[in-house]
Amino acid sequence: LAAAITQPERFLKLQLVSVTPRFLNGPDWDLGVSLEPFESLANDFEEDYQKALQRFRLLQVHSQDRSQFRKSRQMVRELAKTLSQFDPPSRQTLRSGLKILAETDLRQRLGDLQVETQVLAGRNDQVVPVGASEFLFGRLTNRDSFHVLDTGHVPFLESPSEYIKALTVFANKSL
């Protein structure tokens, strides 16, 4: 999002999936994550990376439907297996990423985004509430469409067919 605002010439179109302009709650923002669970997860990453990663993965997928929930948990196991083939990020990399999440607030810059944008949100997202994506979409000047999918935080993994349909319609509109 920040790159598209500051370097629009690098983008033809932009699809934002489960994105918020501000990650943490604050005095004038209640559509983010509370500081306490955020710091708890950050501490967990410092103490036990694998345990924290598993906790974070489970936050990514969420469904009210039991059969979909089982599929989501299986997907998390498969993702964990795939990721275990790679070296974990360094603690410094994790700290840097968490610092960006904690300090970034793009709410005042959303009107500067000139790239045609589609926004997708997951109805059951435990990380980025739908309201945050609605807020973001409502402040874009070159917005295309807003979709709420029946998924958690990662609709492209949880419901690939719904995701691909939204992406294809957006991508096929003339540039």
Coordinates of N, CA and C in Angstrom, one line a residue:
L1 N 0.8 -1.2 0.0 CA 0.0 0.0 0.0 C 0.9 1.3 0.0
A2 N 1.8 1.3 0.9 CA 2.7 2.4 1.0 C 3.5 2.6 -0.3
A3 N 4.0 1.5 -0.9 CA 4.7 1.6 -2.2 C 3.8 2.1 -3.3
A4 N 2.6 1.7 -3.4 CA 1.7 2.2 -4.4 C 1.4 3.7 -4.2
I5 N 1.3 4.2 -3.0 CA 1.1 5.6 -2.7 C 2.3 6.4 -3.1
T6 N 3.5 5.9 -2.8 CA 4.7 6.7 -3.0 C 5.4 6.5 -4.4
Q7 N 5.0 5.3 -5.0 CA 5.6 5.0 -6.4 C 4.6 4.5 -7.3
P8 N 3.5 5.3 -7.6 CA 2.4 4.8 -8.4 C 2.8 4.4 -9.8
E9 N 3.9 5.0 -10.3 CA 4.4 4.6 -11.7 C 4.8 3.1 -11.8
R10 N 4.9 2.5 -10.7 CA 5.3 1.1 -10.7 C 4.1 0.1 -10.8
F11 N 2.9 0.7 -10.8 CA 1.7 -0.1 -10.7 C 0.8 0.2 -11.8
L12 N 0.2 -0.8 -12.4 CA -0.9 -0.7 -13.4 C -2.2 -0.7 -12.6
K13 N -2.3 -1.6 -11.7 CA -3.5 -1.8 -10.9 C -3.0 -2.4 -9.5
L14 N -3.9 -2.3 -8.6 CA -3.5 -2.8 -7.2 C -4.7 -3.6 -6.6
Q15 N -4.4 -4.8 -6.1 CA -5.4 -5.5 -5.4 C -4.9 -5.6 -4.0
L16 N -5.7 -5.2 -3.0 CA -5.4 -5.3 -1.6 C -6.2 -6.3 -1.0
V17 N -5.6 -7.3 -0.3 CA -6.2 -8.4 0.3 C -6.0 -8.4 1.8
S18 N -7.0 -8.2 2.6 CA -6.9 -8.2 4.1 C -6.0 -7.2 4.5
V19 N -6.1 -5.9 4.0 CA -5.2 -4.9 4.3 C -5.9 -3.8 5.2
T20 N -5.1 -3.2 6.1 CA -5.6 -2.1 6.9 C -4.6 -0.9 6.8
P21 N -5.1 0.3 6.9 CA -4.2 1.4 6.8 C -3.4 1.6 8.2
R22 N -3.9 1.0 9.2 CA -3.3 1.1 10.5 C -3.5 -0.3 11.2
F23 N -2.4 -0.9 11.7 CA -2.6 -2.3 12.2 C -3.0 -2.2 13.7
L24 N -2.4 -1.3 14.5 CA -2.7 -1.3 15.9 C -3.8 -0.3 16.3
N25 N -4.6 -0.7 17.3 CA -5.6 0.3 17.8 C -4.9 1.5 18.4
G26 N -5.6 2.6 18.4 CA -5.1 3.8 19.0 C -6.2 4.6 19.5
P27 N -6.0 5.8 20.0 CA -7.0 6.7 20.6 C -8.1 7.0 19.5
D28 N -7.8 7.1 18.3 CA -8.8 7.4 17.2 C -8.9 6.3 16.2
W29 N -8.6 5.1 16.6 CA -8.7 3.9 15.7 C -9.0 2.7 16.5
D30 N -10.2 2.1 16.3 CA -10.5 0.8 17.0 C -10.7 -0.3 16.1
L31 N -10.2 -0.2 14.8 CA -10.4 -1.3 13.9 C -9.1 -2.1 13.7
G32 N -8.2 -2.0 14.7 CA -7.0 -2.7 14.6 C -6.8 -3.8 15.7
V33 N -5.6 -4.2 15.9 CA -5.3 -5.1 17.0 C -4.9 -4.4 18.2
S34 N -5.4 -4.9 19.4 CA -5.0 -4.3 20.6 C -3.5 -4.5 20.9
L35 N -2.9 -3.6 21.6 CA -1.5 -3.7 21.9 C -1.1 -4.9 22.6
E36 N -1.9 -5.3 23.6 CA -1.5 -6.5 24.5 C -1.3 -7.8 23.7
P37 N -2.3 -8.2 22.9 CA -2.0 -9.5 22.1 C -0.9 -9.3 21.1
F38 N -0.8 -8.1 20.5 CA 0.3 -7.9 19.6 C 1.7 -8.0 20.3
E39 N 1.8 -7.4 21.4 CA 3.1 -7.6 22.2 C 3.3 -9.0 22.6
S40 N 2.2 -9.7 23.0 CA 2.3 -11.1 23.4 C 2.8 -11.9 22.3
L41 N 2.3 -11.7 21.1 CA 2.8 -12.5 19.9 C 4.2 -12.1 19.6
A42 N 4.6 -10.9 19.7 CA 6.0 -10.4 19.5 C 6.9 -11.1 20.4
N43 N 6.5 -11.2 21.7 CA 7.3 -11.9 22.7 C 7.4 -13.4 22.4
D44 N 6.3 -13.9 22.0 CA 6.3 -15.4 21.7 C 7.3 -15.6 20.5
F45 N 7.4 -14.8 19.6 CA 8.3 -15.0 18.5 C 9.8 -14.9 19.0
E46 N 10.0 -14.1 20.0 CA 11.4 -14.0 20.5 C 11.7 -15.3 21.3
E47 N 10.7 -15.8 22.0 CA 11.0 -17.0 22.9 C 10.9 -18.3 22.2
D48 N 9.9 -18.5 21.4 CA 9.6 -19.8 20.8 C 9.0 -19.6 19.4
Y49 N 9.9 -19.4 18.4 CA 9.5 -19.1 17.1 C 8.5 -20.0 16.5
Q50 N 8.7 -21.3 16.6 CA 7.8 -22.3 16.1 C 6.4 -22.3 16.7
K51 N 6.3 -22.1 18.0 CA 5.0 -22.0 18.7 C 4.3 -20.7 18.3
A52 N 5.0 -19.6 18.2 CA 4.4 -18.4 17.8 C 3.9 -18.4 16.4
L53 N 4.7 -19.1 15.5 CA 4.3 -19.2 14.1 C 3.1 -20.0 14.0
Q54 N 3.0 -21.1 14.7 CA 1.7 -21.9 14.7 C 0.5 -21.1 15.2
R55 N 0.7 -20.3 16.2 CA -0.4 -19.5 16.7 C -0.8 -18.5 15.7
F56 N 0.2 -17.9 15.0 CA -0.1 -16.9 14.0 C -0.8 -17.5 12.8
R57 N -0.4 -18.7 12.4 CA -1.0 -19.4 11.3 C -2.5 -19.7 11.6
L58 N -2.8 -20.1 12.8 CA -4.2 -20.4 13.1 C -5.0 -19.1 13.1
L59 N -4.4 -17.9 13.4 CA -5.2 -16.7 13.2 C -5.6 -16.4 11.8
Q60 N -4.8 -16.9 10.9 CA -5.0 -16.6 9.5 C -6.2 -17.2 8.9
V61 N -6.6 -18.3 9.4 CA -7.8 -19.0 8.8 C -8.9 -19.2 9.9
H62 N -10.1 -18.9 9.5 CA -11.2 -19.0 10.5 C -12.5 -19.2 9.8
S63 N -13.2 -20.2 10.2 CA -14.5 -20.4 9.5 C -15.5 -20.8 10.6
Q64 N -16.8 -20.3 10.4 CA -17.8 -20.8 11.3 C -18.3 -22.2 11.0
D65 N -18.1 -22.6 9.7 CA -18.6 -23.9 9.2 C -17.6 -24.9 9.7
R66 N -18.0 -26.0 10.3 CA -17.1 -27.0 10.9 C -16.3 -27.7 9.8
S67 N -16.9 -28.0 8.7 CA -16.2 -28.7 7.6 C -15.1 -27.8 7.0
Q68 N -15.5 -26.5 6.8 CA -14.5 -25.6 6.3 C -13.4 -25.4 7.3
F69 N -13.8 -25.4 8.6 CA -12.7 -25.2 9.7 C -11.7 -26.3 9.6
R70 N -12.2 -27.6 9.4 CA -11.3 -28.7 9.3 C -10.4 -28.6 8.1
K71 N -11.0 -28.1 7.0 CA -10.2 -27.9 5.8 C -9.1 -26.8 6.0
S72 N -9.5 -25.8 6.8 CA -8.6 -24.7 7.1 C -7.4 -25.2 7.9
R73 N -7.8 -26.0 8.9 CA -6.7 -26.5 9.8 C -5.7 -27.4 9.0
Q74 N -6.3 -28.2 8.1 CA -5.5 -29.0 7.3 C -4.6 -28.1 6.4
M75 N -5.1 -27.1 5.9 CA -4.3 -26.1 5.1 C -3.2 -25.5 5.9
V76 N -3.5 -25.2 7.2 CA -2.4 -24.7 8.0 C -1.3 -25.7 8.2
R77 N -1.7 -27.0 8.4 CA -0.7 -28.0 8.5 C 0.2 -28.1 7.3
E78 N -0.5 -28.1 6.1 CA 0.3 -28.2 4.9 C 1.2 -27.0 4.7
L79 N 0.7 -25.8 5.0 CA 1.5 -24.6 5.0 C 2.7 -24.7 5.9
A80 N 2.5 -25.2 7.1 CA 3.6 -25.4 8.1 C 4.6 -26.3 7.5
K81 N 4.2 -27.4 6.9 CA 5.1 -28.4 6.3 C 5.9 -27.7 5.2
T82 N 5.3 -26.9 4.3 CA 6.0 -26.3 3.2 C 7.0 -25.3 3.8
L83 N 6.6 -24.5 4.8 CA 7.5 -23.4 5.4 C 8.6 -24.0 6.1
S84 N 8.5 -25.3 6.6 CA 9.5 -25.9 7.4 C 10.7 -26.2 6.5
Q85 N 10.6 -26.2 5.2 CA 11.6 -26.5 4.3 C 12.6 -25.3 4.1
F86 N 12.2 -24.2 4.7 CA 13.0 -22.9 4.5 C 13.5 -22.5 5.9
D87 N 14.6 -21.8 5.9 CA 15.1 -21.2 7.1 C 14.2 -20.2 7.6
P88 N 13.9 -20.1 8.9 CA 13.1 -19.1 9.5 C 13.7 -17.7 9.4
P89 N 12.9 -16.7 9.3 CA 13.5 -15.3 9.3 C 14.3 -15.1 10.6
S90 N 15.3 -14.2 10.5 CA 16.1 -13.9 11.6 C 15.2 -13.1 12.6
R91 N 15.6 -13.1 13.9 CA 14.9 -12.3 14.9 C 14.9 -10.8 14.5
Q92 N 16.0 -10.3 13.9 CA 16.0 -8.9 13.5 C 14.9 -8.7 12.4
T93 N 14.8 -9.6 11.5 CA 13.8 -9.4 10.4 C 12.4 -9.4 11.0
L94 N 12.1 -10.3 12.0 CA 10.8 -10.3 12.6 C 10.6 -9.0 13.4
R95 N 11.6 -8.6 14.1 CA 11.5 -7.3 14.9 C 11.2 -6.2 13.9
S96 N 11.9 -6.1 12.8 CA 11.6 -5.0 11.8 C 10.2 -5.1 11.3
G97 N 9.7 -6.3 10.9 CA 8.4 -6.4 10.4 C 7.3 -6.0 11.4
L98 N 7.5 -6.4 12.7 CA 6.6 -6.0 13.7 C 6.6 -4.5 14.0
K99 N 7.8 -4.0 13.9 CA 7.9 -2.5 14.1 C 7.2 -1.8 13.0
I100 N 7.3 -2.2 11.8 CA 6.5 -1.6 10.7 C 5.0 -1.7 11.0
L101 N 4.5 -2.8 11.4 CA 3.1 -3.0 11.7 C 2.7 -2.0 12.9
A102 N 3.6 -1.9 13.9 CA 3.2 -1.1 15.0 C 3.2 0.4 14.7
E103 N 4.1 0.8 13.8 CA 4.3 2.3 13.6 C 3.6 2.9 12.4
T104 N 3.2 2.0 11.5 CA 2.6 2.5 10.2 C 1.2 3.0 10.4
D105 N 0.9 4.1 9.9 CA -0.5 4.7 9.9 C -0.7 5.4 8.6
L106 N -1.3 4.8 7.6 CA -1.5 5.4 6.3 C -2.9 6.0 6.1
R107 N -3.7 6.2 7.1 CA -5.0 6.7 7.0 C -5.1 8.1 6.3
Q108 N -4.2 9.0 6.6 CA -4.2 10.3 6.0 C -3.6 10.3 4.6
R109 N -3.0 9.2 4.2 CA -2.4 9.2 2.8 C -3.3 8.4 1.8
L110 N -4.4 7.8 2.2 CA -5.2 7.0 1.3 C -5.7 7.7 0.1
G111 N -6.1 9.0 0.3 CA -6.5 9.8 -0.8 C -5.5 10.1 -1.8
D112 N -4.2 9.9 -1.5 CA -3.1 10.1 -2.4 C -2.9 8.9 -3.4
L113 N -3.5 7.8 -3.1 CA -3.3 6.6 -3.9 C -4.1 6.8 -5.2
Q114 N -3.4 6.8 -6.3 CA -4.0 7.1 -7.6 C -4.2 5.8 -8.5
V115 N -3.6 4.7 -8.0 CA -3.7 3.5 -8.8 C -5.1 2.9 -8.6
E116 N -5.7 2.4 -9.7 CA -7.0 1.7 -9.6 C -6.8 0.5 -8.7
T117 N -7.8 0.4 -7.7 CA -7.6 -0.5 -6.6 C -8.8 -1.3 -6.4
Q118 N -8.6 -2.6 -6.2 CA -9.7 -3.5 -5.7 C -9.3 -3.9 -4.3
V119 N -10.3 -4.0 -3.4 CA -10.1 -4.4 -2.0 C -10.9 -5.7 -1.7
L120 N -10.2 -6.7 -1.1 CA -10.9 -7.9 -0.7 C -10.7 -8.1 0.8
A121 N -11.7 -8.5 1.5 CA -11.7 -8.7 2.9 C -12.3 -10.1 3.2
G122 N -11.9 -10.7 4.3 CA -12.5 -11.9 4.8 C -13.5 -11.7 5.9
R123 N -14.7 -12.2 5.7 CA -15.7 -11.9 6.7 C -15.3 -12.4 8.1
N124 N -14.6 -13.5 8.2 CA -14.2 -14.0 9.5 C -12.7 -13.7 9.8
D125 N -12.1 -12.7 9.2 CA -10.7 -12.3 9.5 C -10.5 -12.0 10.9
Q126 N -9.6 -12.7 11.6 CA -9.2 -12.4 13.0 C -8.1 -11.4 13.1
V127 N -7.5 -11.1 12.0 CA -6.3 -10.2 12.0 C -6.7 -8.8 11.6
V128 N -7.4 -8.6 10.4 CA -7.9 -7.3 9.9 C -9.4 -7.4 9.8
P129 N -10.1 -6.6 10.7 CA -11.5 -6.6 10.6 C -12.0 -6.1 9.3
V130 N -13.2 -6.5 8.8 CA -13.8 -6.1 7.6 C -13.9 -4.5 7.6
G131 N -14.3 -4.0 8.8 CA -14.4 -2.6 8.9 C -13.2 -1.8 8.6
A132 N -12.0 -2.3 8.8 CA -10.8 -1.6 8.4 C -10.7 -1.6 6.9
S133 N -11.0 -2.7 6.3 CA -11.0 -2.7 4.8 C -12.0 -1.8 4.2
E134 N -13.2 -1.7 4.8 CA -14.2 -0.8 4.4 C -13.8 0.7 4.5
F135 N -13.2 1.0 5.6 CA -12.6 2.3 5.9 C -11.6 2.7 4.8
L136 N -10.7 1.8 4.5 CA -9.7 2.0 3.5 C -10.4 2.2 2.1
F137 N -11.2 1.3 1.7 CA -11.9 1.4 0.4 C -12.7 2.8 0.3
G138 N -13.3 3.2 1.3 CA -14.1 4.4 1.3 C -13.3 5.7 1.1
R139 N -12.0 5.6 1.3 CA -11.2 6.8 1.2 C -10.3 6.8 0.0
L140 N -10.4 5.8 -0.8 CA -9.6 5.7 -2.1 C -10.3 6.5 -3.2
T141 N -9.5 7.2 -3.9 CA -10.0 8.1 -5.0 C -10.2 7.3 -6.3
N142 N -9.5 6.2 -6.5 CA -9.6 5.4 -7.8 C -9.9 4.0 -7.4
R143 N -11.0 3.8 -6.7 CA -11.4 2.5 -6.3 C -12.2 1.8 -7.3
D144 N -12.0 0.5 -7.5 CA -12.7 -0.3 -8.4 C -13.9 -1.1 -7.8
S145 N -13.5 -2.0 -6.8 CA -14.6 -2.8 -6.2 C -14.1 -3.3 -4.8
F146 N -15.1 -3.6 -4.0 CA -14.9 -4.1 -2.7 C -15.6 -5.4 -2.5
H147 N -14.9 -6.4 -2.1 CA -15.5 -7.8 -1.9 C -15.3 -8.3 -0.5
V148 N -16.3 -8.8 0.1 CA -16.1 -9.5 1.4 C -16.4 -11.0 1.1
L149 N -15.3 -11.8 1.2 CA -15.4 -13.2 1.0 C -15.7 -14.0 2.3
D150 N -16.2 -15.1 2.2 CA -16.5 -15.9 3.3 C -15.3 -16.7 3.8
T151 N -14.3 -16.0 4.2 CA -13.0 -16.5 4.6 C -12.5 -15.8 5.8
G152 N -11.3 -16.2 6.2 CA -10.5 -15.5 7.2 C -9.5 -14.5 6.6
H153 N -8.3 -14.5 7.0 CA -7.3 -13.5 6.6 C -6.7 -13.8 5.2
V154 N -6.7 -15.1 4.8 CA -6.0 -15.5 3.6 C -7.0 -16.1 2.6
P155 N -7.9 -15.3 1.9 CA -8.9 -15.8 1.0 C -8.3 -16.6 -0.2
F156 N -7.1 -16.2 -0.6 CA -6.5 -16.9 -1.8 C -6.1 -18.3 -1.4
L157 N -6.0 -18.6 -0.1 CA -5.7 -20.0 0.3 C -7.0 -20.7 0.7
E158 N -7.9 -20.0 1.4 CA -9.1 -20.6 1.9 C -10.2 -20.8 0.9
S159 N -10.3 -19.9 0.0 CA -11.3 -20.0 -1.1 C -10.7 -19.5 -2.4
P160 N -9.8 -20.3 -2.9 CA -9.1 -19.9 -4.2 C -10.1 -19.6 -5.3
S161 N -11.2 -20.3 -5.5 CA -12.1 -20.1 -6.6 C -12.8 -18.7 -6.5
E162 N -13.2 -18.3 -5.3 CA -13.8 -17.0 -5.1 C -12.8 -15.9 -5.3
Y163 N -11.6 -16.2 -4.8 CA -10.5 -15.2 -4.9 C -10.1 -15.0 -6.4
I164 N -9.9 -16.1 -7.1 CA -9.5 -16.0 -8.5 C -10.6 -15.3 -9.4
K165 N -11.9 -15.6 -9.0 CA -13.0 -14.9 -9.7 C -12.9 -13.4 -9.6
A166 N -12.7 -12.9 -8.4 CA -12.6 -11.5 -8.1 C -11.4 -10.9 -8.8
L167 N -10.3 -11.6 -8.7 CA -9.1 -11.1 -9.3 C -9.2 -11.1 -10.9
T168 N -9.8 -12.1 -11.4 CA -9.9 -12.2 -12.9 C -10.8 -11.1 -13.4
V169 N -11.9 -10.8 -12.8 CA -12.8 -9.7 -13.2 C -12.1 -8.4 -13.2
F170 N -11.4 -8.2 -12.1 CA -10.6 -6.9 -11.9 C -9.5 -6.8 -13.0
A171 N -8.7 -7.9 -13.1 CA -7.6 -7.9 -14.1 C -8.0 -7.7 -15.5
N172 N -9.2 -8.2 -15.8 CA -9.7 -8.2 -17.2 C -10.3 -6.9 -17.6
K173 N -10.6 -6.0 -16.7 CA -11.1 -4.7 -17.0 C -10.0 -3.9 -17.7
S174 N -10.3 -3.1 -18.7 CA -9.3 -2.5 -19.5 C -8.4 -1.6 -18.6
L175 N -7.1 -1.5 -19.0 CA -6.2 -0.7 -18.3 C -6.2 0.7 -18.7

